[in-house]
Short mmCIF file of C-alpha atoms and ligand atoms in Angstrom, two decimals:
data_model
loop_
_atom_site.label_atom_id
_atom_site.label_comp_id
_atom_site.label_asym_id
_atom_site.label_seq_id
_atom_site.Cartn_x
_atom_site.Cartn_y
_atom_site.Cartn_z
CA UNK Q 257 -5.50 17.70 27.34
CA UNK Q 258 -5.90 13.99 26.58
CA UNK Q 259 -3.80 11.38 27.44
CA UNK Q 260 -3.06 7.62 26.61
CA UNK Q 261 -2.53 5.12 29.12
CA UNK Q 262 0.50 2.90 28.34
CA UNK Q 263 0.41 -0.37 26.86
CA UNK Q 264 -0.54 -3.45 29.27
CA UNK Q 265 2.52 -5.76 29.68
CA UNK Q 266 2.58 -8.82 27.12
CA UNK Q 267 -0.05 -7.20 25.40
CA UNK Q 268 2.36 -6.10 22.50
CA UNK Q 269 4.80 -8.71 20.67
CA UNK Q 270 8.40 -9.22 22.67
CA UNK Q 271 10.78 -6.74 21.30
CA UNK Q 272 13.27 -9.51 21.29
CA UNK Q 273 11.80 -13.10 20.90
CA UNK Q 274 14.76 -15.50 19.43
CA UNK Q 275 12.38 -17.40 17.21
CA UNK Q 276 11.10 -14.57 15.53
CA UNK Q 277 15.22 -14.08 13.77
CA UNK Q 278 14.80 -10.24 12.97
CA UNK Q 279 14.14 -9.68 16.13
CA UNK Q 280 17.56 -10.10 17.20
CA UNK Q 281 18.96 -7.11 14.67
CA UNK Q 282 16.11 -5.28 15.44
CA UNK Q 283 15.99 -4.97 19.17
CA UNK Q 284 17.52 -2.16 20.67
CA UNK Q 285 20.38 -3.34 22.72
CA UNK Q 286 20.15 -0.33 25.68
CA UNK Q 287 16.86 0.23 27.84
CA UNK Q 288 13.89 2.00 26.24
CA UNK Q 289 12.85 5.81 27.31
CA UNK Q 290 9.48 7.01 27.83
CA UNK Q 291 8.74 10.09 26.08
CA UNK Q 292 6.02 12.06 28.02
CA UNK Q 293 3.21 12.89 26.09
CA UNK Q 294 2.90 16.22 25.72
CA UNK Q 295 0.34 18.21 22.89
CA UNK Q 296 2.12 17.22 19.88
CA UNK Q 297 1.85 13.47 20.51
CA UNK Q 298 -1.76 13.80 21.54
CA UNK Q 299 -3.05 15.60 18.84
CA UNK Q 300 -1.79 15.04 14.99
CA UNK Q 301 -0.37 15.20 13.05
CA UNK Q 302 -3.11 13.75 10.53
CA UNK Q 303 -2.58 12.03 7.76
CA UNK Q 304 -4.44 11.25 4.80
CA UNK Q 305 -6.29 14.15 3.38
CA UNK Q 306 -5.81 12.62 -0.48
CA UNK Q 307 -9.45 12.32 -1.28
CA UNK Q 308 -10.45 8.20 -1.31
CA UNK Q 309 -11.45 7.08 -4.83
CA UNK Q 310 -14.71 5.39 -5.04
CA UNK Q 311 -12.79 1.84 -5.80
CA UNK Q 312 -10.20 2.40 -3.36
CA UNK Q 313 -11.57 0.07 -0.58
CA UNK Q 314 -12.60 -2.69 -3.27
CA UNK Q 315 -9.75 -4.75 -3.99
CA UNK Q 316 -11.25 -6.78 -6.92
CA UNK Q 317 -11.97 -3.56 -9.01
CA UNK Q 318 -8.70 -2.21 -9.54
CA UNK Q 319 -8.28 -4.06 -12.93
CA UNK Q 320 -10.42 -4.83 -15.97
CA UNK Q 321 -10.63 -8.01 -14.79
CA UNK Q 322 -11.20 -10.03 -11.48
CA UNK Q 323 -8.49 -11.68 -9.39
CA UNK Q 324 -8.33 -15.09 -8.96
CA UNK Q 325 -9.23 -16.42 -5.37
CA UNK Q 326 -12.30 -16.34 -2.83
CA UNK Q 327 -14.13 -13.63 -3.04
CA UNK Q 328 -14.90 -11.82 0.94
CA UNK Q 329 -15.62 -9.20 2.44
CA UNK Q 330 -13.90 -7.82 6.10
CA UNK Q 331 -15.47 -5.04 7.91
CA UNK Q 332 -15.43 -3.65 11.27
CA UNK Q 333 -15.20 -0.80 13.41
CA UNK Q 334 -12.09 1.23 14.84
CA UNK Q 335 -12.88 2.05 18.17
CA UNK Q 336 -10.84 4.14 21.02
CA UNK Q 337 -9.51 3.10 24.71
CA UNK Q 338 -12.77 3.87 25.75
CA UNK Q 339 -15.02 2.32 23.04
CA UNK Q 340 -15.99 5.41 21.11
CA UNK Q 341 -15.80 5.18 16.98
CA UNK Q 342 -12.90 6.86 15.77
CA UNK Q 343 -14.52 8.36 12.84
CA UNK Q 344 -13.38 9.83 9.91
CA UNK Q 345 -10.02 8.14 10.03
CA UNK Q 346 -7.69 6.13 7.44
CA UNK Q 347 -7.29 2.88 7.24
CA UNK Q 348 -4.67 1.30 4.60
CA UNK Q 349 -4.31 -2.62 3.96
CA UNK Q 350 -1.77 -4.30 1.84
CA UNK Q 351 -2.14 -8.32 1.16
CA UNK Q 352 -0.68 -11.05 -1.33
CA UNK Q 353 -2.41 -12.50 -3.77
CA UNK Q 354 -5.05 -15.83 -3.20
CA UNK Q 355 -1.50 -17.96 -4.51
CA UNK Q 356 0.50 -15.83 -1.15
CA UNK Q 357 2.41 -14.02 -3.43
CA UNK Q 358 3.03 -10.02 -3.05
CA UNK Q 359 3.21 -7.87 -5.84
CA UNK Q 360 6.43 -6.53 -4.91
CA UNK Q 361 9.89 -6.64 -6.72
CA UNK Q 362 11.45 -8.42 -3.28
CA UNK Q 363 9.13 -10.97 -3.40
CA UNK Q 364 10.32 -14.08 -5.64
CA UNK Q 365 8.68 -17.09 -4.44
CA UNK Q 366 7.15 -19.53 -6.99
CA UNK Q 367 3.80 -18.22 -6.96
CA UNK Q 368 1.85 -17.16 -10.02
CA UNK Q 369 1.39 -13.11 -10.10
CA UNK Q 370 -2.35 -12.20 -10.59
CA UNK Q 371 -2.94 -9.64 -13.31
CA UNK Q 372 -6.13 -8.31 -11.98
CA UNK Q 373 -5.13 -8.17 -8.48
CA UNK Q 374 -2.43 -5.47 -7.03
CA UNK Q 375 -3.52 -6.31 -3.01
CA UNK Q 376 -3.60 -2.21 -1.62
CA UNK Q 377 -6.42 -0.50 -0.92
CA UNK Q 378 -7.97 2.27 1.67
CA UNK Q 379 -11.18 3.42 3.20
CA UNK Q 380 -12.04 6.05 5.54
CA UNK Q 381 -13.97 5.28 9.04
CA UNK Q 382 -18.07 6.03 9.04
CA UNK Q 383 -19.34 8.48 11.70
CA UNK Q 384 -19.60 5.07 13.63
CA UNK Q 385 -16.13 4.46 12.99
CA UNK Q 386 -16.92 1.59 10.82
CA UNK Q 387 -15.13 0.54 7.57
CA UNK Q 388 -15.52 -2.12 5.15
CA UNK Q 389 -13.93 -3.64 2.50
CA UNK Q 390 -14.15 -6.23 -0.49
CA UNK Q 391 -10.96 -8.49 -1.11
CA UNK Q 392 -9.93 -12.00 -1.68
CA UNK Q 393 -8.52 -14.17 0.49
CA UNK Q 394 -5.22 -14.00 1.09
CA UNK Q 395 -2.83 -17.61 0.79
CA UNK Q 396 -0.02 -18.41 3.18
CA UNK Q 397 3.19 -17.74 1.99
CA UNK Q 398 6.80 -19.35 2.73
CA UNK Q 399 9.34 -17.25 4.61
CA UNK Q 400 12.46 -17.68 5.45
CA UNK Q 401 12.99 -17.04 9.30
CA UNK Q 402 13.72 -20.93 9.71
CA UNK Q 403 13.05 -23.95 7.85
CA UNK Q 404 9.90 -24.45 6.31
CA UNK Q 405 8.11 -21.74 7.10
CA UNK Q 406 4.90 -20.13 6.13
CA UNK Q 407 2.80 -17.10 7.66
CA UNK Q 408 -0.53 -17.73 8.37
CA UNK Q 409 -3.02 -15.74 5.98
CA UNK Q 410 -3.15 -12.15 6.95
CA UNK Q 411 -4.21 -8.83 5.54
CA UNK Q 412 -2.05 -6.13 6.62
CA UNK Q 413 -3.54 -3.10 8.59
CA UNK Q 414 -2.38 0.53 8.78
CA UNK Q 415 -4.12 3.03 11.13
CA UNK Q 416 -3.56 6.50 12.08
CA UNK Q 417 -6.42 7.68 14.42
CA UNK Q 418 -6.35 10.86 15.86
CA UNK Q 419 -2.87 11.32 17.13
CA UNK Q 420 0.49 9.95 16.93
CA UNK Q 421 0.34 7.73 19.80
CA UNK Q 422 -2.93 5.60 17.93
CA UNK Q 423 -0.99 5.05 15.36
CA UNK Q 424 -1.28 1.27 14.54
CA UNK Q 425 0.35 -1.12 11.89
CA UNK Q 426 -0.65 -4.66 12.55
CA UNK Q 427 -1.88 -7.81 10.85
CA UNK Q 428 -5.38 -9.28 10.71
CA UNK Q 429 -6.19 -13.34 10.55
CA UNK Q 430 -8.57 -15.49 9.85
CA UNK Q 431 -10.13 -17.91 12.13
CA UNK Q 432 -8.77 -21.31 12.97
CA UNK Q 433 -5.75 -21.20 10.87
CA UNK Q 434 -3.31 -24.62 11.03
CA UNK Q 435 -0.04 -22.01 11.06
CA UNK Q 436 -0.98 -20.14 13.71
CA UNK Q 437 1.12 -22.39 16.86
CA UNK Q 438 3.76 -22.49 13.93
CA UNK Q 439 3.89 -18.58 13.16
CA UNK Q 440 7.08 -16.44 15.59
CA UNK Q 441 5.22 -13.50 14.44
CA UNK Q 442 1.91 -13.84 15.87
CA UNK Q 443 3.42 -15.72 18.66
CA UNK Q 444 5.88 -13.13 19.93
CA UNK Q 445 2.71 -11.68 21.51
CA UNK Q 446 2.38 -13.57 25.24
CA UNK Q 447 -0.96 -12.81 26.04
CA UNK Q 448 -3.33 -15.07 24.27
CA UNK Q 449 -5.99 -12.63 24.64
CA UNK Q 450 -3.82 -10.08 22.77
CA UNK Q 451 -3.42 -12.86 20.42
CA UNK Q 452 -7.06 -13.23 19.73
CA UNK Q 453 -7.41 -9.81 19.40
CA UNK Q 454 -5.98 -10.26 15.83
CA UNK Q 455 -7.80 -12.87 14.63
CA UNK Q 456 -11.25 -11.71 12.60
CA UNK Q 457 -14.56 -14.34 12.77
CA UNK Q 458 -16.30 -15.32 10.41
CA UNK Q 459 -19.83 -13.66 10.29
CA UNK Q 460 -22.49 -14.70 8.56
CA UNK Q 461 -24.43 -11.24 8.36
CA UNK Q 462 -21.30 -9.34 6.49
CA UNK Q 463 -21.28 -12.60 4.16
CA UNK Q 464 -23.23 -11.72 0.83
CA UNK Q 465 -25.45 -14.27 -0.68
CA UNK Q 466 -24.00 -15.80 -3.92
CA UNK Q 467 -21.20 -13.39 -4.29
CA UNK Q 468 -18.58 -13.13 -0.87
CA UNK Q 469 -18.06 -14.95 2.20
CA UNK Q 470 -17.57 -11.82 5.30
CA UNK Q 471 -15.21 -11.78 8.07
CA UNK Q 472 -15.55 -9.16 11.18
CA UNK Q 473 -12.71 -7.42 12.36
CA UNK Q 474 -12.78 -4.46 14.99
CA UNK Q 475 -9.78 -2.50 16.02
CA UNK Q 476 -9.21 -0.48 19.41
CA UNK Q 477 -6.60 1.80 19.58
CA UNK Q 478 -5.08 2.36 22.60
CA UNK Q 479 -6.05 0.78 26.43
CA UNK Q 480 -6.37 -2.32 27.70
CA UNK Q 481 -8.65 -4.06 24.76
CA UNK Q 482 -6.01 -2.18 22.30
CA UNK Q 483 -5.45 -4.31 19.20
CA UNK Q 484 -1.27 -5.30 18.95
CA UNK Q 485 0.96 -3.93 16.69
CA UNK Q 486 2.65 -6.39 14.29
CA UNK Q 487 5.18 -5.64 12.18
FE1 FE2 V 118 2.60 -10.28 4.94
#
């Protein structure tokens, strides 16, 4: 039977880190308790048999028209502990709009809604465990853990892999953002290796000519290059 290794320490965000306000609700106020891993959480449950619509993992074609915004691409592979593709696998994102607003009913902030641009979309990992898909660029949006704050740009990530224990909900960013020494989120992780982990470059080879700038992003579920979760 397979087995995960646990999670290197400061390699995930603090449960509790002050600046980061939820935090304080959220943490659990009595020590944690280490379920063994037995078969269950080793092998499934698996999720996402819904067949993948051949617009699903293009973000710009779920409308008659185009969104507003800069136009990229972010691709990458989802690789295991060991550095194997996980193939075959689904991978969700959610994102705001090129303004940083969500299309969501909770979020009110003075940004313009885009028509042609709903920010969800899936894919399913090659035999290489690649995946790829075509966006716009997300803008920063105000929050309102203290005063005046914004989250860096990010494109939400959700991953199942093969068993429960890969399961991984975290944030992607782009390269040399201004909010990122500013941001509790991304800062509640201590290791600024783990940090990096979440941040995609900028590649010149996924960029197409006259039509998308491209970003690289691999994920590794699980060990001690595993990508963090964020919330
Ligand atoms: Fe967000």
């Amino acid at each position: 039977m397979t087995s995960y290794r646990r999670l290197d320490p400061g390699s995930q965000p603090e449960r509790l880190y002050e600046a980061y306000r939820s935090t304080i609700q959220r943490n659990p106020r009595k020590p944690l308790i280490q379920i063994p891993q037995t078969l269950s959480e080793v092998t499934g449950p698996l999720y996402g048999h819904n067949p993948i619509g051949e617009t699903d993992n293009d973000l710009t074609r779920h409308h008659a028209g185009e969104p507003l915004g800069q136009r990229i691409v972010v691709s990458g592979r989802v690789l295991d502990e060991d550095g194997r593709p996980v193939s075959h696998s689904l991978i969700e994102i959610w994102q705001a709009n090129a303004g940083g607003r969500y299309r969501h009913h909770v979020d009110n902030h003075p940004a313009p809604v885009d028509p042609n641009f709903t920010g969800a979309g899936r894919a399913i990992t090659d035999a290489d465990g690649g995946y790829r898909f075509v966006t716009i660029k997300p803008g920063a949006y105000p929050w309102r853990n203290h005063s005046n704050a914004w989250r860096p740009a990010h494109i939400h990530f959700s991953l199942f892999g093969p068993a429960f224990v890969t399961r991984l909900v975290t944030q992607m960013y782009f390269p040399d953002d201004p909010l990122f020494p500013y941001d509790p989120i991304l800062q509640s992780i201590r290791d600024p290796q783990a940090q990096q982990r979440l941040i995609a470059r900028f590649d010149l080879d996924t960029t197409e000519e006259l039509w998308a700038l491209g970003y690289r992003w691999d994920i590794v579920l699980r060990g001690h290059e595993a990508t963090p979760f964020e919330e």
